[in-house]
Amino acid sequence: MNIAEAQTLCLQGNIPFYSYRLPGMREVHWGAQLQGEVAEFKEMRGQEEGFVIVPFRESPREPALFIRRDLAFVDECRGPHAADLLKQHRRGAVWNKGPLPGVSQAEYYRQVTAVIDILNRGVVSKMVLSRSIQVEAEALRLAPVWFERLAGRYPEAFVFLVSVPGVMTWMGASPEIFLRQDAKGMETMALAGTRACGTGGAWGEKETEEQQIVSRYIGDLLDGFGKWDVKGPFTRKAGKIEHLCTAFFHAGSLSREDADRIRKRLHPTPAVGGFPVRQALQYLEQTERYNRRYYAGYLGPVGNTDEFHWFVNLRCMEIFPQAVSLYVGGGITVLSEPRKEWEETELKSRTLLDILADV
């Protein structure tokens, strides 16, 4: 059984599962939870191996989740045992919601203008406005094909397809580390400012300001958790676009308790919400008028040691039986122009729209 076959069996059988390919790696990991309900993810202490999914804002309808690693393999599983287990653990159908309607260009222009008016009052200095795009497709059937193409086309992204039936099914190719740790140490990044790949020359004032807001915020937050090496800002490529990036690295592993404290303080960063964070989120709820759910949250694997790899849920889409909802956004400052902000979201949407169009 290969990755696509395992994904298909889980999607058809309503079995919670995850699959991912880490940036710069070739191996694709797959795992499924065969027994019981998927548990809420609350803290790192004593965590089993599996996969974490945290929404943009936690709520009873969108909880943080942990898919337990009951059955797993890398790239390919030889023999019929795993496939037979999946067929034995099929669950009843649980699809009870549909995709969000897309946001029109005129509506997005209106929202950007409203955000700029808020920023001009001086209460907040940045807000990250997003929109959804609905595409009709045989999504459950095609999702394994899309995943394989994403993994092939974006080798430096975190590519994932994860599903908790009845709650969430998402796919994406994220360029942004939220928080990761291995034997070498812990890493996070400030990623903000966007332009087409190969633009060249100095970055604009608006993009530079965006990035500085996020990097200062993260640097201040990490103060008190030991010494962090800071690199950047530098240009980081992500498919057909590029971003300004500042990387933060702590040599040596931190405890799970410290990792919990950092992740809870870090999410959501100004890169996905705005700054100051609390005030920006309040205004966003009034302006976007839809629930982001797991878009701009974070997700990724966690091991039974202190190792974990979590990425921001960007360049992503929510999957439904006969459609998908894509999510794209961008940072708005007083220097923003509605037309350019729309064009930035259009550029970001090509990461997934090009994959959908190729099938």
PDB file of C-alpha atoms in Angstrom, residues 13 79 162 173 206 242 256 264 267 269 276 281 337 345:
ATOM      1  CA  GLY A  13     -13.792   5.088   5.391  1.00  0.00           C
ATOM      2  CA  GLY A  79       1.921  -6.626   2.573  1.00  0.00           C
ATOM      3  CA  VAL A 162      -4.890  15.623   7.249  1.00  0.00           C
ATOM      4  CA  ALA A 173       1.961  23.488   1.144  1.00  0.00           C
ATOM      5  CA  LYS A 206       5.275  48.512   3.054  1.00  0.00           C
ATOM      6  CA  GLU A 242       8.965  35.204  -2.163  1.00  0.00           C
ATOM      7  CA  ARG A 256       8.180  20.360  26.718  1.00  0.00           C
ATOM      8  CA  LYS A 264       0.762  29.445  23.523  1.00  0.00           C
ATOM      9  CA  HIS A 267       0.005  31.887  18.366  1.00  0.00           C
ATOM     10  CA  THR A 269       1.568  35.932  15.546  1.00  0.00           C
ATOM     11  CA  PRO A 276      -1.097  44.676  18.516  1.00  0.00           C
ATOM     12  CA  LEU A 281      -8.066  40.185  16.102  1.00  0.00           C
ATOM     13  CA  GLU A 337      -3.571  49.731  -1.858  1.00  0.00           C
ATOM     14  CA  THR A 345      -3.874  37.128  -2.758  1.00  0.00           C
TER      15      THR A 345
END
